[in-house]
Structure formats: structure tokens, C-alpha cells
CSV table of C-alpha atoms in Angstrom, one decimal:
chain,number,residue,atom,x,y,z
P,1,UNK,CA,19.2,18.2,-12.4
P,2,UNK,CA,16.0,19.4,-10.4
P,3,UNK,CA,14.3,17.1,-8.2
P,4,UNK,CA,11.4,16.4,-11.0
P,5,UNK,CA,14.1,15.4,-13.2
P,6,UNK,CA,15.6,13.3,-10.3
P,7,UNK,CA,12.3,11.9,-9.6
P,8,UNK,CA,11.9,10.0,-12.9
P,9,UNK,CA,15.8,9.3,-13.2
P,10,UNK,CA,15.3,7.5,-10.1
P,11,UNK,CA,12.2,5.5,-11.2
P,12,UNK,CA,14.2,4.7,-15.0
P,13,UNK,CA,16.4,3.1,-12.7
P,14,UNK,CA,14.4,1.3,-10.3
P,15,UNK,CA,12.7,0.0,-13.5
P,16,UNK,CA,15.4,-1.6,-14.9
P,17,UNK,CA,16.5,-3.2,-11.5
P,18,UNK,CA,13.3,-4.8,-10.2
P,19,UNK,CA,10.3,-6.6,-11.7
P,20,UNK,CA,7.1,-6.1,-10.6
P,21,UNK,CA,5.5,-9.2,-8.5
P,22,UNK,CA,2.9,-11.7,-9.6
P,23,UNK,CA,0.4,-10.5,-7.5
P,24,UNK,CA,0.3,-7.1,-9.1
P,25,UNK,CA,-1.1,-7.8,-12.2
P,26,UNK,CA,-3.6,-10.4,-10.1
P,27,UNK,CA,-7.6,-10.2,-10.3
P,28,UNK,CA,-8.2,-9.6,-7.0
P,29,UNK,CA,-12.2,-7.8,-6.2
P,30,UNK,CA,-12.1,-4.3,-5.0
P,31,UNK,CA,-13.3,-6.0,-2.0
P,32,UNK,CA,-10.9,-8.5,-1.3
P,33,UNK,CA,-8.0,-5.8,-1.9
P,34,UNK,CA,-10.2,-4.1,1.6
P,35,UNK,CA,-9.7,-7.3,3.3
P,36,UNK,CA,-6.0,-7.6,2.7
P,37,UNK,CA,-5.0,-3.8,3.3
P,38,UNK,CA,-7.3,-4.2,6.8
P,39,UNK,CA,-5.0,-7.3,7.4
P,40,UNK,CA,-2.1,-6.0,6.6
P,41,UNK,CA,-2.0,-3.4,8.8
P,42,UNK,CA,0.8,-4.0,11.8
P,43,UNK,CA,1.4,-7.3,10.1
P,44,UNK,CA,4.6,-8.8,7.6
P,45,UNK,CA,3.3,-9.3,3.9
P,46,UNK,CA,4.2,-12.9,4.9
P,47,UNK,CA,1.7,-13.2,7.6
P,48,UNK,CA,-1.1,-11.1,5.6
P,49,UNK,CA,-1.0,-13.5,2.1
P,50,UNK,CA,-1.3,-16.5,4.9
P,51,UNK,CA,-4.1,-15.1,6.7
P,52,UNK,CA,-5.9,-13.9,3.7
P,53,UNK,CA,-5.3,-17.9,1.9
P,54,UNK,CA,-6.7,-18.7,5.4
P,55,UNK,CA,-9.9,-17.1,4.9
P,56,UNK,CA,-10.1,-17.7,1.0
P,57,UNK,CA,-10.1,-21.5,1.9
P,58,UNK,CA,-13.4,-21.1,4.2
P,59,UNK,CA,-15.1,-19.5,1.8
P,60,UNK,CA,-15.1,-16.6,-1.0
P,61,UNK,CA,-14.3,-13.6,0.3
P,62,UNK,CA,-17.1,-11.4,-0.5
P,63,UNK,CA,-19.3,-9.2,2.0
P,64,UNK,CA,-22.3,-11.5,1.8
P,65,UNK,CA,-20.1,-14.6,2.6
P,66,UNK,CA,-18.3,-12.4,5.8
P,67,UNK,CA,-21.7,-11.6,6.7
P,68,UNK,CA,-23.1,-15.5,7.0
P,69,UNK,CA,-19.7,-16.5,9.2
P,70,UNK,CA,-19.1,-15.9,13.1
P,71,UNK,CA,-16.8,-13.1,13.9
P,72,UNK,CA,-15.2,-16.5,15.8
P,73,UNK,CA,-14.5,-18.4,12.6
P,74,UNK,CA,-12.7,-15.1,10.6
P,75,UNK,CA,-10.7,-14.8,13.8
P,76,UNK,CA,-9.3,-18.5,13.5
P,77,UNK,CA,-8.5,-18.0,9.9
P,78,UNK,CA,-6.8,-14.7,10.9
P,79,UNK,CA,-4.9,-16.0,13.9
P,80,UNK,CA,-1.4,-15.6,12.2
P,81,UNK,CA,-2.0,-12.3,11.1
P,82,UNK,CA,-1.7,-10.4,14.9
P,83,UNK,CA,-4.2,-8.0,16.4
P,84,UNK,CA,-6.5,-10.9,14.7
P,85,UNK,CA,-9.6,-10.3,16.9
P,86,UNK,CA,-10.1,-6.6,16.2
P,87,UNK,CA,-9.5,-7.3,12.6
P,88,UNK,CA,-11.9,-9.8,12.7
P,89,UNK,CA,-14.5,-7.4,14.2
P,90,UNK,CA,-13.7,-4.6,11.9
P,91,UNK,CA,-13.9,-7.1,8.8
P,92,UNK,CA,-17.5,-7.9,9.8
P,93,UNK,CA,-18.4,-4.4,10.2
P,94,UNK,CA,-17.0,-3.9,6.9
P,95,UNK,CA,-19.3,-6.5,5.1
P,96,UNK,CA,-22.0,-5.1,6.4
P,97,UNK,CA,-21.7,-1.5,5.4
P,98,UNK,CA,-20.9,-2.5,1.9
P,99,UNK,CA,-24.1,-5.1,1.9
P,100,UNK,CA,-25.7,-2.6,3.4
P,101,UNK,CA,-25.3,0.9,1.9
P,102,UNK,CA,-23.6,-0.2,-1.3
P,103,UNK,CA,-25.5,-2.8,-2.2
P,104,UNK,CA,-22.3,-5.3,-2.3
P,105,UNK,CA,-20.1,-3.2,-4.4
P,106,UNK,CA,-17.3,-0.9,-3.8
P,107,UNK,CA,-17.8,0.6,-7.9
P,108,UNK,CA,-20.3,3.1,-6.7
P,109,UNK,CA,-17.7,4.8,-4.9
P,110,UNK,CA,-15.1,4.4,-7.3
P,111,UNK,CA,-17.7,5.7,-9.7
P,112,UNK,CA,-17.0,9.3,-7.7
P,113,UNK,CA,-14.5,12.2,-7.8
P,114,UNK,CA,-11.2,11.3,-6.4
P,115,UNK,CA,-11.7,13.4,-3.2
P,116,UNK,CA,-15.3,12.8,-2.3
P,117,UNK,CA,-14.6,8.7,-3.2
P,118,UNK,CA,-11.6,9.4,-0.5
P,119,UNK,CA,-14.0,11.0,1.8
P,120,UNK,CA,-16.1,8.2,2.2
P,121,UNK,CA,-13.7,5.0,2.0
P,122,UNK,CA,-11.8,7.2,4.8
P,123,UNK,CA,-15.2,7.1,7.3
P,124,UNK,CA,-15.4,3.2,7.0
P,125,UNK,CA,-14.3,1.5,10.3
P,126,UNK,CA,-10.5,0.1,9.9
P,127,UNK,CA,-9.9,2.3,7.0
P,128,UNK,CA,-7.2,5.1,6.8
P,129,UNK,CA,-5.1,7.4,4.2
P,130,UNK,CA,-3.2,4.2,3.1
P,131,UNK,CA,-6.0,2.2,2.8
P,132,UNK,CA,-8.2,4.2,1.1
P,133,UNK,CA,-5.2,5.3,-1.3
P,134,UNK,CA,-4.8,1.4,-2.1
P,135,UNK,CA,-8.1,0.8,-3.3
P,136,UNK,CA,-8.2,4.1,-5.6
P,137,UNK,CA,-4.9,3.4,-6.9
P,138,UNK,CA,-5.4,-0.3,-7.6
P,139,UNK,CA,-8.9,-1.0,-8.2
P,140,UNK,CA,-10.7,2.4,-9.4
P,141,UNK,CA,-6.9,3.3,-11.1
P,142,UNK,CA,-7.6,7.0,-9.7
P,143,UNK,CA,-4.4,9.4,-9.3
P,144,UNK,CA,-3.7,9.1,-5.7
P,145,UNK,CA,-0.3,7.7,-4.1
P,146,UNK,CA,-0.5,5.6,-1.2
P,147,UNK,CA,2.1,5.5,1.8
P,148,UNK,CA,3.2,3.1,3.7
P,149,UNK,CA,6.2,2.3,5.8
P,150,UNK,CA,9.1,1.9,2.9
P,151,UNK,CA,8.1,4.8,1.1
P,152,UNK,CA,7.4,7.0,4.4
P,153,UNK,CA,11.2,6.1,4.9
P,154,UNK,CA,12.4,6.1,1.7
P,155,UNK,CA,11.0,8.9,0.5
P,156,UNK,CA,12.7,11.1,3.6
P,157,UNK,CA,16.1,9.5,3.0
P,158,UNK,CA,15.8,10.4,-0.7
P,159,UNK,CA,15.4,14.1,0.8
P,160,UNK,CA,12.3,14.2,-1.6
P,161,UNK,CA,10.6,15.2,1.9
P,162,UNK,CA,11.9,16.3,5.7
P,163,UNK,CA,12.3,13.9,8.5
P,164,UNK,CA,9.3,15.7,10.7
P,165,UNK,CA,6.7,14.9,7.1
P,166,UNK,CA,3.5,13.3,7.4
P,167,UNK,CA,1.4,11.1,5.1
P,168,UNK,CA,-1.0,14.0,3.3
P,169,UNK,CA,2.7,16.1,2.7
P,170,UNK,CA,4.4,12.6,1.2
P,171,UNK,CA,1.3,11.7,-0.5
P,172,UNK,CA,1.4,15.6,-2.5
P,173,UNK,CA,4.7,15.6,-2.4
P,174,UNK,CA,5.5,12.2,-4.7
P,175,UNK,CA,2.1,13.3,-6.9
P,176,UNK,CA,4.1,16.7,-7.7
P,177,UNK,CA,7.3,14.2,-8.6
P,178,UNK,CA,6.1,11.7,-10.4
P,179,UNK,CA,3.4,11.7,-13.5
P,180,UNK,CA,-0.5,10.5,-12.9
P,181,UNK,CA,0.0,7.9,-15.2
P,182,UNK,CA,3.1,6.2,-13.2
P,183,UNK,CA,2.1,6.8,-9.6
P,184,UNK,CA,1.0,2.4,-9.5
P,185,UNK,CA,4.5,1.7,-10.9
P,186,UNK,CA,6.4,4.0,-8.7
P,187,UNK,CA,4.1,3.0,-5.6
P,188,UNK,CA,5.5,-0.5,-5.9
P,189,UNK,CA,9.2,0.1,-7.2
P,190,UNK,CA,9.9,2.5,-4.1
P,191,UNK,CA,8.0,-0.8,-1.8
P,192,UNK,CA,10.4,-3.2,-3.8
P,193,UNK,CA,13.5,-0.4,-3.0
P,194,UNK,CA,12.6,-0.2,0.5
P,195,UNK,CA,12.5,-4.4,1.4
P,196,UNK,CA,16.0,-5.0,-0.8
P,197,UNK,CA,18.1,-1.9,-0.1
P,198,UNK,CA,16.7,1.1,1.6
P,199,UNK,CA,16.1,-0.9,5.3
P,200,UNK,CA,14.7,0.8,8.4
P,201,UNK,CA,17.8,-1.3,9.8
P,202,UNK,CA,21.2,-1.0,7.9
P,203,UNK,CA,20.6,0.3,4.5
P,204,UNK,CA,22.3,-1.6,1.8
P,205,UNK,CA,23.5,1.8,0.5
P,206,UNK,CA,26.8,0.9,-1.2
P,207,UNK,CA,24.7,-2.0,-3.4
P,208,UNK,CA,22.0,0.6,-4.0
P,209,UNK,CA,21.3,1.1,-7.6
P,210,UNK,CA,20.3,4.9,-7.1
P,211,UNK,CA,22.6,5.6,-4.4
P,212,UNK,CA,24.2,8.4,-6.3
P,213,UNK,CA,21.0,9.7,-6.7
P,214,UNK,CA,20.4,9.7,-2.9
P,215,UNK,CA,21.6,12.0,-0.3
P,216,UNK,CA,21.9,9.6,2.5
P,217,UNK,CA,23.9,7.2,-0.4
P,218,UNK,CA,26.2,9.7,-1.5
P,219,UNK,CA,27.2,10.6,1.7
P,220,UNK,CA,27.7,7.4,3.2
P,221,UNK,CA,29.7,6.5,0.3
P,222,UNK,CA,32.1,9.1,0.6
P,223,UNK,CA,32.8,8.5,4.3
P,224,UNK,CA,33.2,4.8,3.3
């Protein structure tokens, strides 16, 4: 098979082996999605959903509310999260902007082309590829694909890209694989694939649903 056939054998089969979590289908604000990515970053998914419960118990998490709080009392609430006091800082810069020059909204971004709604998310402090991918995948449902660790890493072990590849040539490359209209599925199967089987640290390969779909599985299985 080629590797766009590959591509959605791969995802048929992820499908049928993981369910997407609760908190996908959740009604977050385009806004509190920012918060989360910007606490995520450098931090376990554990430590992020605390942090972010932190700061939802203060107060609604909306730009107006971040902008009335001291950069000391989002650092508290953001204490478990590491690198807290920069994300702190960045959060308030953040709810300013959007107050600001958006007039509280994210929509009139989302509102624009996919590139020139990337263009400006990506010149807002704390905000990079991934980030900015999030928030057009999830909350303006545009066709972009957003990278992070387990699919940096998955996605070279599935030889879908080279070891040396960086985000912009994963990003294209898994938009040429997989269809617009399944990038948000496929975003958070190859997540689920990464955390259960396809570790940075000893790769569950031989309990791997698509490990003979998978270079790295094959061969490890056949030097078993």
C-alpha cells in the first residue's frame, strides 16, 4: 500500500483501539484553550489540568478577569505547573492584548484565512506553531495539524517523516496524509498512541495495535 493508504489504515485502527477523552468534546472558550496550551508548555497534562482548576477556582478565566488579578496571585494558582512565574507574566500580557486589540475575543482572528489568522496568533507573546495550531484546530475548526511531542516522535518512528524533521515539515507532511476533515481526530489518536505505546522511553512495540504497520514495529518484532 502507499503511505496515503497507510495513513488512514493506521488511523481505522487507532480508532477502533482508543476513545477519545472527555475533555475533547468539552466547552472550553477559545480563550481558556490559550491559557491551557501557554500552561502546558514544559509541563505533564497532569500538572497543566491542576494549574488550570487552580486558576478557574479564583475566578473565570477570561482576559478581563486576568487583567483585574496580580501577576502574584496567577503565579500561586500556577505554582504546580513549573516555569510558573514567566507563565504568569506572559498570561497577563496575553489578556491584555486580547482586551486590548481584540476587544475580548479571539473570533476576530478566527474569522480570517488560515495563514494570516496563523500569522497573528504566532506574534502574541508565549505563542508558537503548536499553540497557534491548537486554537485553529479546536476552536476556529480550521485545517491545520498541530505538533507536539508524541506526534513529533511518533510520526518519525512511523517513517511518515526523517529523524532530522522539524515542526512546519511534520505539520505539511501529516496534512498531505490524512483528510481536512480528520486532522482533530488524528491529532488526538496519534497523542493517545504516543502516552500508551509509542514511549520516548521503551516503546511498547510488541502490544502496539499498528505495529505491523510501523517500521520501527516490524523490525523489532522480527529481531524478537
Amino acid at each position: 500500500m502507499n503511505e496515503k493508504e497507510r495513513a488512514r489504515k493506521i488511523l481505522d485502527v487507532l480508532r477502533e483501539n482508543f476513545t477519545l477523552p472527555k475533555w475533547v468534546s468539552s466547552n472550553r472558550t477559545p480563550f481558556e484553550t490559550l491559557v491551557i496550551t501557554v500552561i502546558s508548555q514544559n509541563t505533564s497534562d497532569r500538572n497543566t489540568a491542576r494549574a488550570f482548576e487552580n486558576l478557574s477556582k479564583k475566578f473565570m478565566v477570561t482576559p478581563e478577569n486576568l487583567l483585574k488579578v496580580s501577576v502574584g496571585e496567577i503565579e500561586d494558582a500556577l505554582r504546580v505547573a513549573g516555569l510558573y512565574r514567566n507563565k504568569a507574566r506572559i498570561l497577563k500580557k496575553l489578556a491584555e492584548i486580547v482586551v486590548e486589540k481584540f476587544g475580548g475575543s479571539l473570533e476576530s482572528i478566527f474569522r480570517l484565512p488560515l495563514e494570516e489568522a496563523r500569522k497573528i496568533l504566532l506574534a502574541l507573546p508565549g505563542v508558537g506553531p503548536k499553540t497557534a495550531d491548537v486554537l485553529l484546530l479546536f476552536c476556529a475548526k480550521k485545517p491545520t495539524f498541530p505538533i507536539d511531542t508524541h506526534i513529533n516522535r511518533v510520526s518519525k518512528r512511523l517513517g511518515f517523516v526523517d529523524g532530522k524533521a522539524g515542526y512546519e515539515e511534520i505539520r505539511q507532511k501529516l496534512q498531505n496524509l490524512f483528510d481536512a476533515k480528520d486532522y482533530f481526530s488524528a491529532h488526538i489518536l496519534l497523542i493517545l498512541l504516543g502516552r500508551r505505546f509509542c514511549k520516548a522511553r521503551q516503546p511498547l512495540c510488541h502490544e502496539c495495535p499498528i505495529n505491523a504497520l510501523c517500521p520501527m514495529g516490524e523490525e523489532r518484532l522480527k529481531n524478537a
